[in-house]
Tab-separated table of C-alpha atoms and ligand atoms in Angstrom:
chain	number	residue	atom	x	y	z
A	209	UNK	CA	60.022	140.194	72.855
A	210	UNK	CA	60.638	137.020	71.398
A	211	UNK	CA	62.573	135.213	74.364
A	212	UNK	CA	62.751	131.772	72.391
A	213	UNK	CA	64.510	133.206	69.573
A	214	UNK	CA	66.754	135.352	71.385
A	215	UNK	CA	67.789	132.204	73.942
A	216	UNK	CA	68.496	129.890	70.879
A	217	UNK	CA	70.536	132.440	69.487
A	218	UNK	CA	72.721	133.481	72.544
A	219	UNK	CA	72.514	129.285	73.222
A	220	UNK	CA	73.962	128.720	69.513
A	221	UNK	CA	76.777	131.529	69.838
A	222	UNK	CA	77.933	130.269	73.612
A	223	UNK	CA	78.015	126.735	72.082
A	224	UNK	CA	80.403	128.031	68.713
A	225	UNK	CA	82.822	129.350	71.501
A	226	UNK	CA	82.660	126.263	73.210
A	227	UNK	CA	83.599	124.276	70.327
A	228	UNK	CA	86.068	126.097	69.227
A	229	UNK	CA	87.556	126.641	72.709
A	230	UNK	CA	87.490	123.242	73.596
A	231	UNK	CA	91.275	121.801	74.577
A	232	UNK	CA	91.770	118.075	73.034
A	233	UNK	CA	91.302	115.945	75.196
A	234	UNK	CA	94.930	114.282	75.562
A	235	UNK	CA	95.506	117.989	76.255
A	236	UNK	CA	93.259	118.452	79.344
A	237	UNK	CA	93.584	115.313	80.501
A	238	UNK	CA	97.458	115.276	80.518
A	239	UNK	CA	97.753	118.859	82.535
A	240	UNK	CA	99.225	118.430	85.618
A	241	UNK	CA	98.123	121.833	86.553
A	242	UNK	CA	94.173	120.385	87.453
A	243	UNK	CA	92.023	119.834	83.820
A	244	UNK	CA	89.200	121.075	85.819
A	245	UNK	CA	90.531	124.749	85.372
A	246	UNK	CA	90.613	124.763	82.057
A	247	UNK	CA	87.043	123.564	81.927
A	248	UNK	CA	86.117	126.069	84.753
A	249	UNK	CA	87.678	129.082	82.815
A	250	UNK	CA	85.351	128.168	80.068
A	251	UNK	CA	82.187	127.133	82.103
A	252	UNK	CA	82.857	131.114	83.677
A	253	UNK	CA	83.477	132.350	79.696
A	254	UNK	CA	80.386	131.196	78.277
A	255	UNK	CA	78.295	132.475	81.397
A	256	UNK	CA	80.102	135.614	80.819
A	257	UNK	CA	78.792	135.785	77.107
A	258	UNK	CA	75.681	134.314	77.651
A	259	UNK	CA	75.308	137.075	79.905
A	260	UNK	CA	76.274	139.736	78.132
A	261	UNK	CA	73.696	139.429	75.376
A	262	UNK	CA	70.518	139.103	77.979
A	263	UNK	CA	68.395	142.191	77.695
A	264	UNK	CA	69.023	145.151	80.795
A	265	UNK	CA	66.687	144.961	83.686
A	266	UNK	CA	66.235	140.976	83.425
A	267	UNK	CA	67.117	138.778	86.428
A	268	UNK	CA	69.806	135.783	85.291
A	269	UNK	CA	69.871	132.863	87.811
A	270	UNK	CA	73.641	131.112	86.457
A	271	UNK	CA	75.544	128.553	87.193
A	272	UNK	CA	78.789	129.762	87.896
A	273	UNK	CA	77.146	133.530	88.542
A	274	UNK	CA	74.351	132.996	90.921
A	275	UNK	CA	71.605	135.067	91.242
A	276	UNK	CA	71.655	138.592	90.068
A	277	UNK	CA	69.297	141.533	89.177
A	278	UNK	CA	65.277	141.111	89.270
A	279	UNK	CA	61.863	141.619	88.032
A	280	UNK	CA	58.936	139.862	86.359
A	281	UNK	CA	61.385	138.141	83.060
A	282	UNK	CA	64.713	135.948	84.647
A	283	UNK	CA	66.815	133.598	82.578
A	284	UNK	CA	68.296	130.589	84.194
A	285	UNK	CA	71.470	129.182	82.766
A	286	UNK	CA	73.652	126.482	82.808
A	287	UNK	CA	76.312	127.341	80.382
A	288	UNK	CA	78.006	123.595	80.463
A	289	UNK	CA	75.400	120.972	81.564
A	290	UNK	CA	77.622	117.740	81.103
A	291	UNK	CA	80.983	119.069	82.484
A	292	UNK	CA	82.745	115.413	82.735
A	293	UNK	CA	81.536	115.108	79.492
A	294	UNK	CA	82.883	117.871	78.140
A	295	UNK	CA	86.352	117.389	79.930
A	296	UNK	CA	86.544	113.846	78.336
A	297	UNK	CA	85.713	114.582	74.548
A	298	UNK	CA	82.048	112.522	75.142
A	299	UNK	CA	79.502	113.901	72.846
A	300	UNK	CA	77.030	114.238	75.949
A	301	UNK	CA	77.071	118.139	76.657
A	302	UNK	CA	74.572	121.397	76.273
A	303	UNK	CA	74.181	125.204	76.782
A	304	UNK	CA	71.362	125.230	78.547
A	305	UNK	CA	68.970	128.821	78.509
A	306	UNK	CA	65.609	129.130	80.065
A	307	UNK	CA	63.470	132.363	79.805
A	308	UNK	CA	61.018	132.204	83.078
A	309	UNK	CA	58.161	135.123	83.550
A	310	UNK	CA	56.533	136.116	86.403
A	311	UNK	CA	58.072	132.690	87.974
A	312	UNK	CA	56.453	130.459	85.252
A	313	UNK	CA	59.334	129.075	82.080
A	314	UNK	CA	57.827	129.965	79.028
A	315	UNK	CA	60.950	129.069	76.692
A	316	UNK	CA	63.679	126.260	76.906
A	317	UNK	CA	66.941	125.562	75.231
A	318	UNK	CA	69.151	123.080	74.893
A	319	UNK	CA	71.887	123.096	72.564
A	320	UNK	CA	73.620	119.817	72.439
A	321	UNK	CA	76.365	121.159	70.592
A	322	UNK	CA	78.615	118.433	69.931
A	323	UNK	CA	75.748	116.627	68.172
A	324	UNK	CA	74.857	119.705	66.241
A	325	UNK	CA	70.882	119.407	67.951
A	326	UNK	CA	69.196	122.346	69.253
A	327	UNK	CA	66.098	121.136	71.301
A	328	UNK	CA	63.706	124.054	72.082
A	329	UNK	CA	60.318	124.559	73.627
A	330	UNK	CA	57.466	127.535	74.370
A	331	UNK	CA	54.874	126.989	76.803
A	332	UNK	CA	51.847	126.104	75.433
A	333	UNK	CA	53.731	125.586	71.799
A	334	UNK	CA	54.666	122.128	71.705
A	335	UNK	CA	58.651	120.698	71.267
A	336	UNK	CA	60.674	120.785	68.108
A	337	UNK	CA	64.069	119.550	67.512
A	338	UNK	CA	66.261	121.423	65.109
A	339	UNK	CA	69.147	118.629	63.997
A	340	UNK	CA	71.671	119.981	61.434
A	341	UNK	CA	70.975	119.888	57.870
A	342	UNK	CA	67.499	118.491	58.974
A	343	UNK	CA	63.769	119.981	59.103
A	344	UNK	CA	62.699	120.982	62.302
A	345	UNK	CA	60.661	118.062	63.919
A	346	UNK	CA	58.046	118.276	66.653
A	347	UNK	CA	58.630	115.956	69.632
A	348	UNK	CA	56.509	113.320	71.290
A	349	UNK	CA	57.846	111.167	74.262
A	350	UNK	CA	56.764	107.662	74.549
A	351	UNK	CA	53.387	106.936	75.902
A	352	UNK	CA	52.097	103.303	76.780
A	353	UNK	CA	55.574	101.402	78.131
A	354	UNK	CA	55.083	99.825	81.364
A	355	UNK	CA	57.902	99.832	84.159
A	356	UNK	CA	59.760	96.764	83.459
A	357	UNK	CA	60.002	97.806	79.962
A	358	UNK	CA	61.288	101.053	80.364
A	359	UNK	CA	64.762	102.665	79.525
A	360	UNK	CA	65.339	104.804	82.221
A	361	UNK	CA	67.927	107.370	82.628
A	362	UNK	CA	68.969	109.056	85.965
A	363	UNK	CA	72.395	110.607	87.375
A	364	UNK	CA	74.056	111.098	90.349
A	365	UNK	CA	75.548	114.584	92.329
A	366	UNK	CA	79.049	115.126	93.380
A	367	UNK	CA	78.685	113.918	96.891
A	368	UNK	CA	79.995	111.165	98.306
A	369	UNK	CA	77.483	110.731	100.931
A	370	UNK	CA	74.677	111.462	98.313
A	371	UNK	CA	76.007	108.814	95.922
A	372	UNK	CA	75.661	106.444	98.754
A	373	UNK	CA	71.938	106.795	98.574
A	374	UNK	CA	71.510	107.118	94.890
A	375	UNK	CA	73.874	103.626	94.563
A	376	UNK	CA	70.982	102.258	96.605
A	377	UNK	CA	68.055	103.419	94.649
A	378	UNK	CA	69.325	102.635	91.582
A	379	UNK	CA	70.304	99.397	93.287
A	380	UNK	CA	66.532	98.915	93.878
A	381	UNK	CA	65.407	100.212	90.602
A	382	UNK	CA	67.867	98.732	87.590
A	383	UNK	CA	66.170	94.828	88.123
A	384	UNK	CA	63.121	96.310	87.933
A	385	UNK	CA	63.138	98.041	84.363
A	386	UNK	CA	64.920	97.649	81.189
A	387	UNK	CA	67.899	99.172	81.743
A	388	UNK	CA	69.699	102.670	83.541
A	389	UNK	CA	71.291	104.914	81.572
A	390	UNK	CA	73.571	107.664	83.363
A	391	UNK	CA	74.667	109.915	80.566
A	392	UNK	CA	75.752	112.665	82.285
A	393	UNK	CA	73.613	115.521	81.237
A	394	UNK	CA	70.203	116.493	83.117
A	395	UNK	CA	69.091	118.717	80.416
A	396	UNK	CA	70.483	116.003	77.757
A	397	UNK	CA	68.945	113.566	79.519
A	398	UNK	CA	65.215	115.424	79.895
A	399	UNK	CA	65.658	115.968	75.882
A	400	UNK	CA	66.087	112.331	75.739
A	401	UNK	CA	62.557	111.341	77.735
A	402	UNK	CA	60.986	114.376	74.790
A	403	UNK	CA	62.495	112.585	71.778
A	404	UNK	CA	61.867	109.175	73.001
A	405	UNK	CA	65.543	108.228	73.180
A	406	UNK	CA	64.772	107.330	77.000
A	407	UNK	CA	61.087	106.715	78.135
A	408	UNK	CA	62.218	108.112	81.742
A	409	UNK	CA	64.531	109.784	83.743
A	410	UNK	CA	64.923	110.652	87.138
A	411	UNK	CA	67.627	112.409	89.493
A	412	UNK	CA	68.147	114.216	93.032
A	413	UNK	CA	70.179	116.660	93.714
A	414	UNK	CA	69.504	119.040	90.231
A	415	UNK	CA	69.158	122.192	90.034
A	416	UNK	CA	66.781	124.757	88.391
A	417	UNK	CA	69.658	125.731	85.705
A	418	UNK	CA	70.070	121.547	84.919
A	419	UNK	CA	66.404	121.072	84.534
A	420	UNK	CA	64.533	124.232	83.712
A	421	UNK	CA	64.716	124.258	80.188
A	422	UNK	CA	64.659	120.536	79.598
A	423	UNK	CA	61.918	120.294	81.945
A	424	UNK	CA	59.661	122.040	79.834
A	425	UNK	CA	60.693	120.658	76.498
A	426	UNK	CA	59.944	117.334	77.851
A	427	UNK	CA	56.154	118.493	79.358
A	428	UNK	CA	55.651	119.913	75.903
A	429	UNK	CA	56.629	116.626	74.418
A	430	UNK	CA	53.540	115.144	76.315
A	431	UNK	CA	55.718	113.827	79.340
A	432	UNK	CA	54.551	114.716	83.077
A	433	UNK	CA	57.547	116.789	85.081
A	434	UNK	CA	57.105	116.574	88.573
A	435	UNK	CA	58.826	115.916	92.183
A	436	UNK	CA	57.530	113.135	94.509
A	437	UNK	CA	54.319	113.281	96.346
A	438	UNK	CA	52.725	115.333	94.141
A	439	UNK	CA	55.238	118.144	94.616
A	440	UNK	CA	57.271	120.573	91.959
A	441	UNK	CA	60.322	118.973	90.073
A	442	UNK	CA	63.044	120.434	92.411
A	443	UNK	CA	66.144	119.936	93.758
A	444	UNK	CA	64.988	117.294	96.046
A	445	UNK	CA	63.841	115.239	92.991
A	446	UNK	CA	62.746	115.477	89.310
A	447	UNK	CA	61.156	112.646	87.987
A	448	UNK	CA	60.014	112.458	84.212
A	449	UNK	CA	58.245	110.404	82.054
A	450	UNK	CA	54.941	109.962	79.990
A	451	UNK	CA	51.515	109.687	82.762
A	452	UNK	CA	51.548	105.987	83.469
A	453	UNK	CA	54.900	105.690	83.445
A	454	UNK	CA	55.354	108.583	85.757
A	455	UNK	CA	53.395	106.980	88.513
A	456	UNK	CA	54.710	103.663	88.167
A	457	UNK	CA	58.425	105.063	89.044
A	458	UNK	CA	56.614	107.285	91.599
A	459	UNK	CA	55.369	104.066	93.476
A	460	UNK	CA	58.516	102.489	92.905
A	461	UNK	CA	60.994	105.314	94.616
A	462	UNK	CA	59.167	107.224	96.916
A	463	UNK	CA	59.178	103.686	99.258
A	464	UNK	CA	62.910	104.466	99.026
A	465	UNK	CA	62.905	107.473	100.470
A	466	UNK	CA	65.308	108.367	97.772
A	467	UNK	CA	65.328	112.203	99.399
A	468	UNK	CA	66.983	111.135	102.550
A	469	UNK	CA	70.479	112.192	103.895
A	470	UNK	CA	73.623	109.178	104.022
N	178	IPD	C1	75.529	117.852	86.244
N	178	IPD	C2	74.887	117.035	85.143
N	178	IPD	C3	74.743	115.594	85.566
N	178	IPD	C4	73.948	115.457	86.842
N	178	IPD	C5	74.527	116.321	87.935
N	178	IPD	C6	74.668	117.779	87.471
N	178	IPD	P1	77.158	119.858	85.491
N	178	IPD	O1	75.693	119.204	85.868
N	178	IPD	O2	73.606	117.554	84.790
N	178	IPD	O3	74.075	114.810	84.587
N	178	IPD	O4	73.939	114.114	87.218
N	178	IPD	O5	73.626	116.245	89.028
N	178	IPD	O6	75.257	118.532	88.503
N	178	IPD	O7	77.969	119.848	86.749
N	178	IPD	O8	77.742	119.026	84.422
N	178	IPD	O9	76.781	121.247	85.064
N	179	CA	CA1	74.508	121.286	85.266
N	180	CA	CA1	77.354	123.345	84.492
């Protein structure tokens, strides 16, 4: 089976919904009755479609779902990555579709629909963007920027307590590289350290559906994807960036103990 294929087509259909789904803005945001709803009712739609056109017998780790079925071939799926964004009208939002097999992802999508770019990857067979109207374009990351000249993009969870941590970090880290960027999208934002839009990004707190399929389009865009310590990307931390790079923001956070509790 062709698992890339089928995930950029399931990822392209869930984002046409979403488009055309999508309340304007003034509308959402002037509902007394919560905005959030709306965007929850569509966060549970598109996991419902997405769903619905994964082959019987395969696990599907989701989002809004959770964890159901299993066996040797699971998907993991984030059918919003970029919520806020996507409740505000920002252009900063993706359907996000891994394909993982026998517990290693061997295809990645992420369709940042609102800019009309589907970024894709196969283990082993490199990263390609597919903009609209435009060739498809293999992917490099930057290699060679040291620390201080580095655009680096991270984000921050939902917690308050968390945030209290990550305010520090960052705190420690923005005079010490080019600039942050917080864009508001994991898998966005791991698309952005593959195209060399960012040269690094870093977060705690993600989860496999934010970072699984941008994790591997990025490592097949040359960058290393790891946690701290020589551990896994995981929820704990994901770090991202080209080798040199990666282990200059390695030395520079893991003094932090950026992992810690408030
Ligand atoms: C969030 C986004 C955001 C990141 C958060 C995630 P959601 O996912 O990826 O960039 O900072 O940690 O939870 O809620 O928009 O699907
Ligand atoms: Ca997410
Ligand atoms: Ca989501």
């Amino acid at each position: 089976m062709n698992y890339l294929a089928l995930a950029e087509e399931i990822a392209r259909e869930a984002g046409e919904m979403l488009l055309a789904k999508r309340p304007a803005r003034p509308d959402v945001v002037a509902t007394k009755s919560s905005p959030t709803d709306v965007v929850t009712a569509l966060d549970e739609e598109a996991e419902r479609l997405i769903r619905s056109r994964i082959p019987e017998g395969h696990a599907v780790l989701g989002e809004e779902g959770g964890g159901t079925g299993s066996g040797a071939v699971r998907w993991i799926v984030d059918p919003i990555d970029g919520t806020v964004n996507f409740l505000y009208g920002l252009p900063e939002w993706a359907v996000s579709i891994a394909v993982e097999v026998d517990g290693r992802i061997v295809a990645g999508v992420v369709n940042v629909v609102p800019r009309g770019e589907v970024f894709t990857a196969t283990l082993g067979g490199g990263a390609w963007l597919a903009g609209e109207g435009a060739p498809r374009e293999r992917l490099r990351c930057n290699t060679g920027v040291p620390l201080e000249r580095a655009l680096v993009a991270t984000g921050f969870g939902y917690a308050a307590g968390r945030r209290a941590v990550q305010a520090e970090v960052v705190a420690h880290v923005l005079p010490r590289v080019r600039d942050i960027r917080r864009g508001g999208s994991c898998a966005v934002d791991l698309c952005s350290v593959a195209s060399g839009r960012v040269d690094a990004y870093y977060e705690r707190g993600t989860n496999p559906w934010d970072y699984g399929a941008g994790g591997l389009i990025a490592a097949e865009a040359g960058a290393r994807f790891g946690g701290l310590h020589g551990r896994a990307a995981g929820p704990s931390m994901v770090l991202c960036a080209a080798p040199g790079l990666f282990e200059e923001l390695h030395n520079l956070l893991a003094p932090l103990d950026p992992e810690r509790d408030a």
